[in-house]
Amino acid sequence: ETYWVRDKITAIVRFPTDAEAGLTMNGKKVPEDSVGRKVIDAANKVTQFDYVGIPLSEGKNTLEFVYGKHGEAPVSETVNVYLAGRISSVVTDFNPKILFADGKTEPEIVLKPLDAAGIPMPEGSFITLTMDRGRFVSPDANPQRDGYQARIHNGEARVKISAEFSPVTRELGVIAGNYSRMVKLEFLPFLRDWIVAGYGEGTATYSINKANQYGDVEGDPDGFSASGRLAFFAKGTIFGCYLVTAAYDSNPPPNEDKLFQELQPDKVFPVYGDSSVQKYDAETSDGKFIKIEKNKSYAMYGDYDTNFSETELTRYNRSFTGAKVGLDGCFFGLDGFWSRTNQSMIKDEIRGNGTSGYYYLSRTSIVENSDKISIEVRSADDPSIVLKTTVLSRYSDYWINVVQQRFGGQPHLHRRGLRGGGKHREIRCLRRQTEDQAVQGRPRDRRNRHTGADSSSR
């Protein structure tokens, strides 16, 4: 058996010179004018025919060669040749079977493109892959082509992708000829052993003060007083199926102008000297964090992004310190959050000027790490129609200075073609204002069609 990529093949047959021979394809005799070359070896009494341009049909093709001498039983040899048709499905498998977000395991994705008859793509073919987050660890099989290319070997393509540190869903795009499909890669919480780290310090005093000659009392007030600090981090599994992450700091550093703990890479440590990756398991601005996870459901308190970007009625994507819950069932899902904040969301839309920066913001008092920047390609006939949106990553795709109220793109954005003058930069960020309270929730079903409701009170 063999798999073929073209719709015609060449067959070379050898048989005794004094024998009669014939070649058939799917029961039909191959005409003699298909013989492109005849070679006769008189010394060994062997004849060779080279059949050129034998047509193949999609699916299984049976090539049979029969030869024999007069009065003797004929000899038959058969070869099955498979020609794949249009790709109609892609069978996906994972190694390991369940994807865990442990930050170490680089999963291997096995892709088997098949046609309607279940015939795989031919050996040496390429498929194009895309991924919305993370990266491909396996090298590109054909760097000369656009996009990441994976080579078909033994009917399947195998690629390794980067590890994930937190539960998330990636989308893997597969393009094979005219067929395309999106595959969801769901990383689940890694039920790890417990790790606990922390420290505490304290001072207790009891003061008795007497007035001096002038009648004044100096020092601490009389009586007992205490001061100190307690901080800890803990992460582990309870009841065999829940992952708990907790952190507490009784004296957190006061910083009302910053969310999350992400640091600008070249701001504090210009040179790291290794290939380490910084990740934060317990990001919080008020010293308290807890998160309980099971599969794709969770409940948490700390810093978070709302990520309400798929609702039908409106988009609501902000960063808060507060509580958030996500329930994912077999037939329904529910996301909700609560927060009390003195921040308001500001949205700037800036038309591209053909460069990667500088672009200036319209407001002051920007909260650090609350920015979200995207590039929109809009219709020339109707600018209100957004044709394409590209979400940029902080520090890797752009830099931002919240003090000087300006931002710009990194040099590699020029190579990606994201600096055109016909494109719009959209930046969303938070700024401090009077205190308000916000509550929002949304139900979601298994088809990813969301509805949402928003209510706020001051």
Short mmCIF file of C-alpha atoms in Angstrom, two decimals:
data_model
loop_
_atom_site.label_atom_id
_atom_site.label_comp_id
_atom_site.label_asym_id
_atom_site.label_seq_id
_atom_site.Cartn_x
_atom_site.Cartn_y
_atom_site.Cartn_z
CA GLU A 1 0.00 0.00 0.00
CA THR A 2 1.13 3.53 -0.69
CA TYR A 3 -0.31 7.07 -0.43
CA TRP A 4 0.08 9.46 -3.33
CA VAL A 5 -0.16 13.21 -3.61
CA ARG A 6 -0.72 13.63 -7.40
CA ASP A 7 -3.54 12.32 -9.58
CA LYS A 8 -1.15 10.40 -11.90
CA ILE A 9 1.59 7.87 -11.23
CA THR A 10 4.42 6.09 -13.04
CA ALA A 11 4.69 2.29 -12.74
CA ILE A 12 7.80 0.24 -13.63
CA VAL A 13 7.31 -3.50 -14.20
CA ARG A 14 9.76 -6.31 -15.06
CA PHE A 15 8.89 -9.75 -16.42
CA PRO A 16 10.50 -12.59 -18.46
CA THR A 17 11.02 -11.68 -22.11
CA ASP A 18 9.20 -14.76 -23.38
CA ALA A 19 6.10 -14.07 -21.23
CA GLU A 20 2.96 -12.07 -22.00
CA ALA A 21 2.21 -9.17 -19.61
CA GLY A 22 -0.59 -6.73 -18.89
CA LEU A 23 -1.28 -3.91 -16.38
CA THR A 24 -4.73 -2.93 -15.07
CA MET A 25 -5.86 -0.05 -12.90
CA ASN A 26 -9.12 -0.63 -10.97
CA GLY A 27 -9.94 -3.52 -13.32
CA LYS A 28 -9.37 -1.50 -16.52
CA LYS A 29 -6.45 -2.31 -18.81
CA VAL A 30 -3.79 0.36 -19.05
CA PRO A 31 -3.31 1.12 -22.79
CA GLU A 32 -0.01 0.21 -24.41
CA ASP A 33 0.56 3.80 -25.53
CA SER A 34 1.13 4.62 -21.82
CA VAL A 35 4.45 2.75 -22.01
CA GLY A 36 7.03 5.49 -22.18
CA ARG A 37 10.07 3.25 -22.33
CA LYS A 38 10.92 -0.40 -23.06
CA VAL A 39 14.15 -1.98 -21.92
CA ILE A 40 15.18 -5.53 -22.93
CA ASP A 41 17.98 -7.29 -21.10
CA ALA A 42 18.92 -10.03 -23.58
CA ALA A 43 21.55 -11.56 -21.33
CA ASN A 44 19.15 -12.13 -18.44
CA LYS A 45 16.05 -12.49 -20.68
CA VAL A 46 14.17 -9.76 -18.72
CA THR A 47 11.98 -6.99 -20.17
CA GLN A 48 11.10 -3.71 -18.41
CA PHE A 49 8.10 -1.46 -19.20
CA ASP A 50 7.82 2.07 -17.80
CA TYR A 51 4.14 3.13 -17.69
CA VAL A 52 3.81 6.92 -17.50
CA GLY A 53 0.83 9.08 -16.52
CA ILE A 54 -1.53 6.41 -15.18
CA PRO A 55 -4.56 8.33 -13.84
CA LEU A 56 -5.74 7.85 -10.25
CA SER A 57 -9.18 8.31 -8.73
CA GLU A 58 -9.79 9.75 -5.26
CA GLY A 59 -9.74 7.01 -2.66
CA LYS A 60 -8.40 3.49 -3.09
CA ASN A 61 -6.87 2.47 -6.43
CA THR A 62 -5.83 -1.12 -7.20
CA LEU A 63 -2.91 -1.54 -9.59
CA GLU A 64 -2.53 -5.16 -10.80
CA PHE A 65 0.22 -6.58 -13.02
CA VAL A 66 -0.24 -10.04 -14.58
CA TYR A 67 2.30 -11.95 -16.67
CA GLY A 68 2.79 -15.58 -17.67
CA LYS A 69 4.09 -17.97 -20.33
CA HIS A 70 1.82 -19.86 -22.69
CA GLY A 71 0.42 -22.97 -21.01
CA GLU A 72 1.53 -21.92 -17.50
CA ALA A 73 -0.43 -20.38 -14.65
CA PRO A 74 -0.17 -16.56 -14.73
CA VAL A 75 1.64 -14.62 -11.98
CA SER A 76 -0.18 -11.64 -10.42
CA GLU A 77 1.13 -8.81 -8.27
CA THR A 78 -1.14 -6.13 -6.74
CA VAL A 79 -0.42 -2.72 -5.20
CA ASN A 80 -3.03 -0.45 -3.54
CA VAL A 81 -2.50 3.26 -4.16
CA TYR A 82 -4.50 5.80 -2.11
CA LEU A 83 -5.19 9.31 -3.39
CA ALA A 84 -6.56 11.67 -0.75
CA GLY A 85 -9.41 13.93 -1.78
CA ARG A 86 -10.39 17.23 -0.23
CA ILE A 87 -9.75 17.29 3.51
CA SER A 88 -13.08 17.10 5.35
CA SER A 89 -12.02 16.52 8.96
CA VAL A 90 -9.07 16.69 11.32
CA VAL A 91 -8.75 14.17 14.15
CA THR A 92 -7.00 15.70 17.16
CA ASP A 93 -5.22 13.90 19.97
CA PHE A 94 -3.11 15.11 22.90
CA ASN A 95 -0.09 13.75 24.71
CA PRO A 96 -0.71 13.74 27.64
CA LYS A 97 -4.43 13.13 27.24
CA ILE A 98 -5.36 15.82 29.79
CA LEU A 99 -3.67 19.22 29.58
CA PHE A 100 -2.63 20.56 32.99
CA ALA A 101 -1.36 24.09 33.65
CA ASP A 102 1.74 23.07 35.61
CA GLY A 103 4.14 25.48 33.91
CA LYS A 104 6.51 22.64 32.91
CA THR A 105 4.81 20.13 30.61
CA GLU A 106 4.94 21.03 26.92
CA PRO A 107 2.00 19.12 25.39
CA GLU A 108 2.31 17.36 22.05
CA ILE A 109 -0.62 17.88 19.66
CA VAL A 110 -1.28 15.10 17.13
CA LEU A 111 -3.28 16.16 14.05
CA LYS A 112 -4.62 13.69 11.45
CA PRO A 113 -6.21 15.43 8.41
CA LEU A 114 -8.60 13.03 6.63
CA ASP A 115 -10.76 13.18 3.52
CA ALA A 116 -14.36 11.96 3.32
CA ALA A 117 -13.18 8.35 2.84
CA GLY A 118 -10.89 8.51 5.87
CA ILE A 119 -7.69 8.68 3.79
CA PRO A 120 -4.94 10.80 5.40
CA MET A 121 -2.96 13.50 3.68
CA PRO A 122 0.04 12.23 1.67
CA GLU A 123 3.50 11.93 3.15
CA GLY A 124 5.45 15.18 3.11
CA SER A 125 2.43 17.47 2.83
CA PHE A 126 2.17 20.57 5.01
CA ILE A 127 -0.61 22.04 7.14
CA THR A 128 -0.68 25.59 8.50
CA LEU A 129 -1.26 26.16 12.22
CA THR A 130 -2.07 29.27 14.24
CA MET A 131 -2.51 29.79 17.98
CA ASP A 132 -4.05 32.76 19.81
CA ARG A 133 -1.72 32.54 22.81
CA GLY A 134 1.45 30.68 23.74
CA ARG A 135 3.94 29.56 21.11
CA PHE A 136 5.00 26.51 19.10
CA VAL A 137 8.03 24.74 20.57
CA SER A 138 8.64 22.44 17.59
CA PRO A 139 10.58 24.13 14.76
CA ASP A 140 8.74 25.36 11.68
CA ALA A 141 8.87 22.58 9.06
CA ASN A 142 8.85 25.06 6.16
CA PRO A 143 9.98 28.58 7.13
CA GLN A 144 9.68 29.77 3.51
CA ARG A 145 5.89 29.62 3.75
CA ASP A 146 3.71 32.09 5.63
CA GLY A 147 2.56 30.92 9.04
CA TYR A 148 3.73 27.97 11.11
CA GLN A 149 4.02 24.81 9.00
CA ALA A 150 3.78 21.21 10.23
CA ARG A 151 4.83 18.26 8.04
CA ILE A 152 2.69 15.15 7.58
CA HIS A 153 4.55 11.95 8.49
CA ASN A 154 2.80 8.55 8.56
CA GLY A 155 -0.52 10.32 8.04
CA GLU A 156 -0.23 12.74 10.97
CA ALA A 157 1.49 15.91 12.10
CA ARG A 158 3.00 16.25 15.58
CA VAL A 159 3.79 19.61 17.17
CA LYS A 160 4.77 20.65 20.67
CA ILE A 161 3.42 23.83 22.24
CA SER A 162 4.58 25.87 25.20
CA ALA A 163 3.52 25.05 28.75
CA GLU A 164 0.78 27.00 30.50
CA PHE A 165 1.01 28.38 34.04
CA SER A 166 -2.66 29.00 34.77
CA PRO A 167 -5.94 27.41 33.60
CA VAL A 168 -6.88 28.86 30.22
CA THR A 169 -8.39 27.90 26.88
CA ARG A 170 -6.23 28.31 23.78
CA GLU A 171 -7.54 28.21 20.22
CA LEU A 172 -5.50 26.26 17.68
CA GLY A 173 -6.27 27.03 14.04
CA VAL A 174 -5.72 24.26 11.47
CA ILE A 175 -5.61 25.00 7.72
CA ALA A 176 -5.23 22.03 5.35
CA GLY A 177 -5.87 22.99 1.73
CA ASN A 178 -9.35 24.51 1.58
CA TYR A 179 -10.30 23.09 4.98
CA SER A 180 -9.97 25.08 8.19
CA ARG A 181 -10.96 24.36 11.76
CA MET A 182 -10.49 25.81 15.26
CA VAL A 183 -9.47 23.36 18.00
CA LYS A 184 -9.88 24.31 21.66
CA LEU A 185 -7.02 23.40 23.97
CA GLU A 186 -8.31 23.51 27.55
CA PHE A 187 -5.70 23.61 30.29
CA LEU A 188 -7.02 22.50 33.70
CA PRO A 189 -5.66 23.37 37.17
CA PHE A 190 -2.69 21.26 38.20
CA LEU A 191 -3.49 19.54 41.50
CA ARG A 192 -0.08 19.94 43.05
CA ASP A 193 1.30 19.10 46.49
CA TRP A 194 1.19 21.80 49.12
CA ILE A 195 3.75 24.59 49.22
CA VAL A 196 3.69 27.09 52.10
CA ALA A 197 6.05 30.03 52.57
CA GLY A 198 5.80 32.99 54.90
CA TYR A 199 7.23 34.95 57.77
CA GLY A 200 6.12 37.01 60.73
CA GLU A 201 7.62 39.61 62.98
CA GLY A 202 6.29 41.57 65.90
CA THR A 203 7.11 43.80 68.81
CA ALA A 204 5.18 44.11 72.08
CA THR A 205 5.86 46.86 74.64
CA TYR A 206 4.45 48.01 77.93
CA SER A 207 5.19 51.63 78.70
CA ILE A 208 5.13 53.56 81.97
CA ASN A 209 6.00 57.22 81.53
CA LYS A 210 6.54 59.90 84.14
CA ALA A 211 6.30 63.63 83.61
CA ASN A 212 9.53 65.60 83.45
CA GLN A 213 10.33 68.71 85.47
CA TYR A 214 8.17 70.75 83.15
CA GLY A 215 5.18 68.45 83.47
CA ASP A 216 5.43 67.02 79.94
CA VAL A 217 5.16 63.29 79.18
CA GLU A 218 7.37 61.97 76.39
CA GLY A 219 7.40 58.60 74.58
CA ASP A 220 4.67 56.07 73.86
CA PRO A 221 1.37 56.22 75.68
CA ASP A 222 1.17 54.31 78.92
CA GLY A 223 0.08 50.73 78.69
CA PHE A 224 0.49 47.81 76.32
CA SER A 225 1.12 48.24 72.54
CA ALA A 226 2.04 45.83 69.77
CA SER A 227 3.12 46.09 66.13
CA GLY A 228 4.33 43.66 63.50
CA ARG A 229 3.70 42.03 60.16
CA LEU A 230 2.49 38.64 58.93
CA ALA A 231 2.80 37.52 55.32
CA PHE A 232 2.43 34.11 53.72
CA PHE A 233 1.72 32.26 50.46
CA ALA A 234 0.17 28.78 50.20
CA LYS A 235 -0.92 26.60 47.32
CA GLY A 236 -2.06 23.00 47.23
CA THR A 237 -4.87 20.47 46.82
CA ILE A 238 -7.75 19.80 49.21
CA PHE A 239 -10.32 16.99 49.08
CA GLY A 240 -8.43 15.52 46.14
CA CYS A 241 -10.06 17.74 43.49
CA TYR A 242 -9.83 21.40 44.55
CA LEU A 243 -6.78 23.61 44.00
CA VAL A 244 -6.44 26.38 46.58
CA THR A 245 -4.16 29.40 46.23
CA ALA A 246 -3.98 31.86 49.13
CA ALA A 247 -1.80 34.81 50.08
CA TYR A 248 -1.96 37.40 52.86
CA ASP A 249 0.07 40.44 53.86
CA SER A 250 -0.99 42.35 56.96
CA ASN A 251 1.01 45.40 55.88
CA PRO A 252 0.92 45.63 52.07
CA PRO A 253 2.77 48.49 50.39
CA PRO A 254 0.31 51.35 49.77
CA ASN A 255 -0.07 51.91 46.05
CA GLU A 256 -3.42 53.13 44.76
CA ASP A 257 -2.06 53.71 41.26
CA LYS A 258 -1.23 50.12 40.37
CA LEU A 259 -3.05 46.84 39.73
CA PHE A 260 -1.48 43.40 39.47
CA GLN A 261 2.20 42.75 40.21
CA GLU A 262 3.60 42.73 36.67
CA LEU A 263 6.84 44.67 36.33
CA GLN A 264 8.20 46.36 33.25
CA PRO A 265 11.09 44.01 32.29
CA ASP A 266 13.76 46.68 31.85
CA LYS A 267 12.58 48.91 34.73
CA VAL A 268 13.97 47.03 37.74
CA PHE A 269 16.15 44.24 36.31
CA PRO A 270 17.67 45.34 32.97
CA VAL A 271 19.54 42.02 32.52
CA TYR A 272 18.24 38.74 33.89
CA GLY A 273 20.99 36.54 32.47
CA ASP A 274 18.80 33.48 31.96
CA SER A 275 15.63 32.31 30.20
CA SER A 276 13.38 32.38 33.26
CA VAL A 277 9.79 33.55 33.03
CA GLN A 278 8.10 35.63 35.71
CA LYS A 279 4.62 34.52 36.75
CA TYR A 280 2.42 35.62 39.65
CA ASP A 281 0.00 33.17 41.26
CA ALA A 282 -1.54 35.59 43.79
CA GLU A 283 -1.87 39.09 42.35
CA THR A 284 -3.59 41.49 44.72
CA SER A 285 -3.35 45.18 45.56
CA ASP A 286 -4.73 45.05 49.12
CA GLY A 287 -2.70 42.17 50.57
CA LYS A 288 -5.45 39.53 50.44
CA PHE A 289 -5.82 36.81 47.80
CA ILE A 290 -7.63 33.49 47.62
CA LYS A 291 -8.69 31.33 44.70
CA ILE A 292 -10.42 27.95 44.69
CA GLU A 293 -10.46 26.03 41.39
CA LYS A 294 -12.02 22.81 40.15
CA ASN A 295 -11.72 21.96 36.45
CA LYS A 296 -12.90 25.14 34.67
CA SER A 297 -14.91 26.57 37.59
CA TYR A 298 -13.42 28.90 40.18
CA ALA A 299 -14.09 31.49 42.89
CA MET A 300 -11.53 34.12 43.84
CA TYR A 301 -10.72 37.39 45.56
CA GLY A 302 -7.83 39.54 44.32
CA ASP A 303 -6.86 41.44 41.17
CA TYR A 304 -8.57 40.29 37.97
CA ASP A 305 -9.75 41.26 34.49
CA THR A 306 -13.49 40.95 33.88
CA ASN A 307 -13.00 39.64 30.31
CA PHE A 308 -16.65 40.23 29.40
CA SER A 309 -15.82 40.53 25.71
CA GLU A 310 -18.23 37.95 24.24
CA THR A 311 -21.53 39.27 25.56
CA GLU A 312 -24.28 39.94 23.02
CA LEU A 313 -25.48 43.25 24.45
CA THR A 314 -22.24 45.00 25.35
CA ARG A 315 -18.55 44.53 26.07
CA TYR A 316 -17.24 45.17 29.58
CA ASN A 317 -13.52 44.59 30.01
CA ARG A 318 -12.00 46.21 33.09
CA SER A 319 -9.48 45.45 35.81
CA PHE A 320 -10.55 45.38 39.47
CA THR A 321 -9.59 44.29 42.96
CA GLY A 322 -12.51 42.29 44.30
CA ALA A 323 -14.37 39.00 44.04
CA LYS A 324 -15.02 36.98 40.89
CA VAL A 325 -16.70 33.65 40.23
CA GLY A 326 -16.93 31.43 37.16
CA LEU A 327 -19.12 28.32 36.97
CA ASP A 328 -18.81 25.96 34.02
CA GLY A 329 -21.36 23.15 33.87
CA CYS A 330 -22.34 20.62 31.24
CA PHE A 331 -25.29 22.68 30.00
CA PHE A 332 -24.69 26.19 31.31
CA GLY A 333 -22.07 28.59 32.59
CA LEU A 334 -22.12 31.71 34.72
CA ASP A 335 -19.55 34.48 35.24
CA GLY A 336 -19.89 37.29 37.76
CA PHE A 337 -17.84 39.73 39.78
CA TRP A 338 -18.08 42.32 42.55
CA SER A 339 -15.79 45.24 43.31
CA ARG A 340 -15.72 48.56 45.16
CA THR A 341 -13.41 51.02 43.44
CA ASN A 342 -12.60 54.71 43.02
CA GLN A 343 -11.46 54.22 39.43
CA SER A 344 -13.17 54.93 36.12
CA MET A 345 -12.48 53.53 32.67
CA ILE A 346 -11.14 55.84 29.96
CA LYS A 347 -11.11 54.92 26.27
CA ASP A 348 -8.94 56.72 23.71
CA GLU A 349 -9.15 56.09 19.96
CA ILE A 350 -6.11 57.39 18.08
CA ARG A 351 -5.66 57.26 14.33
CA GLY A 352 -2.34 55.77 13.19
CA ASN A 353 0.18 58.18 11.70
CA GLY A 354 2.44 55.67 9.94
CA THR A 355 4.82 55.23 12.88
CA SER A 356 4.89 53.13 16.04
CA GLY A 357 4.84 56.16 18.34
CA TYR A 358 4.77 58.38 20.31
CA TYR A 359 0.99 58.41 20.96
CA TYR A 360 -0.31 60.54 23.81
CA LEU A 361 -3.18 59.77 26.22
CA SER A 362 -5.93 62.24 26.97
CA ARG A 363 -6.03 61.86 30.79
CA THR A 364 -3.76 61.79 33.82
CA SER A 365 -3.70 59.62 36.99
CA ILE A 366 -3.49 56.39 35.00
CA VAL A 367 -3.49 53.18 37.06
CA GLU A 368 -0.42 51.12 36.17
CA ASN A 369 -1.05 47.72 34.50
CA SER A 370 -4.69 48.58 33.76
CA ASP A 371 -4.04 49.46 30.10
CA LYS A 372 -5.38 47.34 27.23
CA ILE A 373 -4.29 48.37 23.72
CA SER A 374 -5.57 46.99 20.42
CA ILE A 375 -5.17 47.92 16.75
CA GLU A 376 -8.32 48.10 14.64
CA VAL A 377 -8.52 47.99 10.85
CA ARG A 378 -11.65 49.85 9.73
CA SER A 379 -13.53 50.09 6.49
CA ALA A 380 -12.49 52.98 4.25
CA ASP A 381 -16.12 53.50 3.19
CA ASP A 382 -17.59 53.33 6.71
CA PRO A 383 -15.09 53.88 9.56
CA SER A 384 -17.63 52.59 12.09
CA ILE A 385 -17.18 49.07 10.67
CA VAL A 386 -14.23 47.24 12.24
CA LEU A 387 -12.73 44.71 9.81
CA LYS A 388 -10.01 43.32 12.08
CA THR A 389 -8.87 43.73 15.68
CA THR A 390 -5.40 42.80 16.93
CA VAL A 391 -4.91 42.79 20.71
CA LEU A 392 -1.39 43.77 21.77
CA SER A 393 0.56 42.38 24.74
CA ARG A 394 1.97 44.78 27.30
CA TYR A 395 5.80 45.15 27.25
CA SER A 396 6.25 42.60 24.43
CA ASP A 397 4.23 44.47 21.75
CA TYR A 398 4.24 47.99 23.20
CA TRP A 399 5.54 50.12 26.05
CA ILE A 400 3.60 52.70 28.06
CA ASN A 401 4.64 55.52 30.40
CA VAL A 402 1.76 56.36 32.75
CA VAL A 403 3.58 59.39 34.17
CA GLN A 404 4.26 61.06 30.81
CA GLN A 405 0.90 59.81 29.40
CA ARG A 406 2.32 58.30 26.24
CA PHE A 407 2.88 54.89 24.65
CA GLY A 408 4.45 53.38 21.56
CA GLY A 409 4.99 50.09 19.75
CA GLN A 410 8.04 47.87 19.95
CA PRO A 411 10.29 47.64 16.83
CA HIS A 412 8.92 44.25 15.76
CA LEU A 413 5.51 45.85 15.08
CA HIS A 414 7.02 47.35 11.91
CA ARG A 415 7.80 43.87 10.61
CA ARG A 416 4.28 42.70 11.42
CA GLY A 417 2.81 45.58 9.40
CA LEU A 418 0.81 47.10 12.28
CA ARG A 419 1.91 50.70 11.83
CA GLY A 420 -0.15 51.74 8.82
CA GLY A 421 -1.77 55.12 8.79
CA GLY A 422 -5.22 53.68 8.01
CA LYS A 423 -5.35 51.80 11.32
CA HIS A 424 -6.72 52.98 14.66
CA ARG A 425 -5.11 52.45 18.06
CA GLU A 426 -7.64 51.81 20.81
CA ILE A 427 -6.45 52.07 24.41
CA ARG A 428 -8.54 51.37 27.49
CA CYS A 429 -7.16 52.22 30.93
CA LEU A 430 -8.30 53.15 34.44
CA ARG A 431 -7.93 56.43 36.30
CA ARG A 432 -8.77 57.36 39.89
CA GLN A 433 -11.96 59.30 40.61
CA THR A 434 -14.69 59.42 43.27
CA GLU A 435 -15.60 56.13 44.88
CA ASP A 436 -18.23 53.98 43.22
CA GLN A 437 -19.44 50.41 43.44
CA ALA A 438 -19.87 48.11 40.44
CA VAL A 439 -21.61 44.76 40.18
CA GLN A 440 -21.99 42.80 36.95
CA GLY A 441 -22.87 39.27 35.93
CA ARG A 442 -23.56 37.30 32.79
CA PRO A 443 -24.95 33.86 32.02
CA ARG A 444 -23.39 31.84 29.22
CA ASP A 445 -24.32 28.61 27.48
CA ARG A 446 -22.23 25.93 25.82
CA ARG A 447 -22.49 27.62 22.40
CA ASN A 448 -20.56 30.70 23.58
CA ARG A 449 -23.51 32.96 22.94
CA HIS A 450 -23.57 35.33 25.91
CA THR A 451 -26.01 37.81 27.29
CA GLY A 452 -25.11 40.29 29.98
CA ALA A 453 -26.53 42.86 32.36
CA ASP A 454 -24.80 45.79 34.02
CA SER A 455 -25.82 47.66 37.12
CA SER A 456 -23.83 50.20 39.14
CA SER A 457 -24.58 52.41 42.13
CA ARG A 458 -22.80 55.36 43.63
#
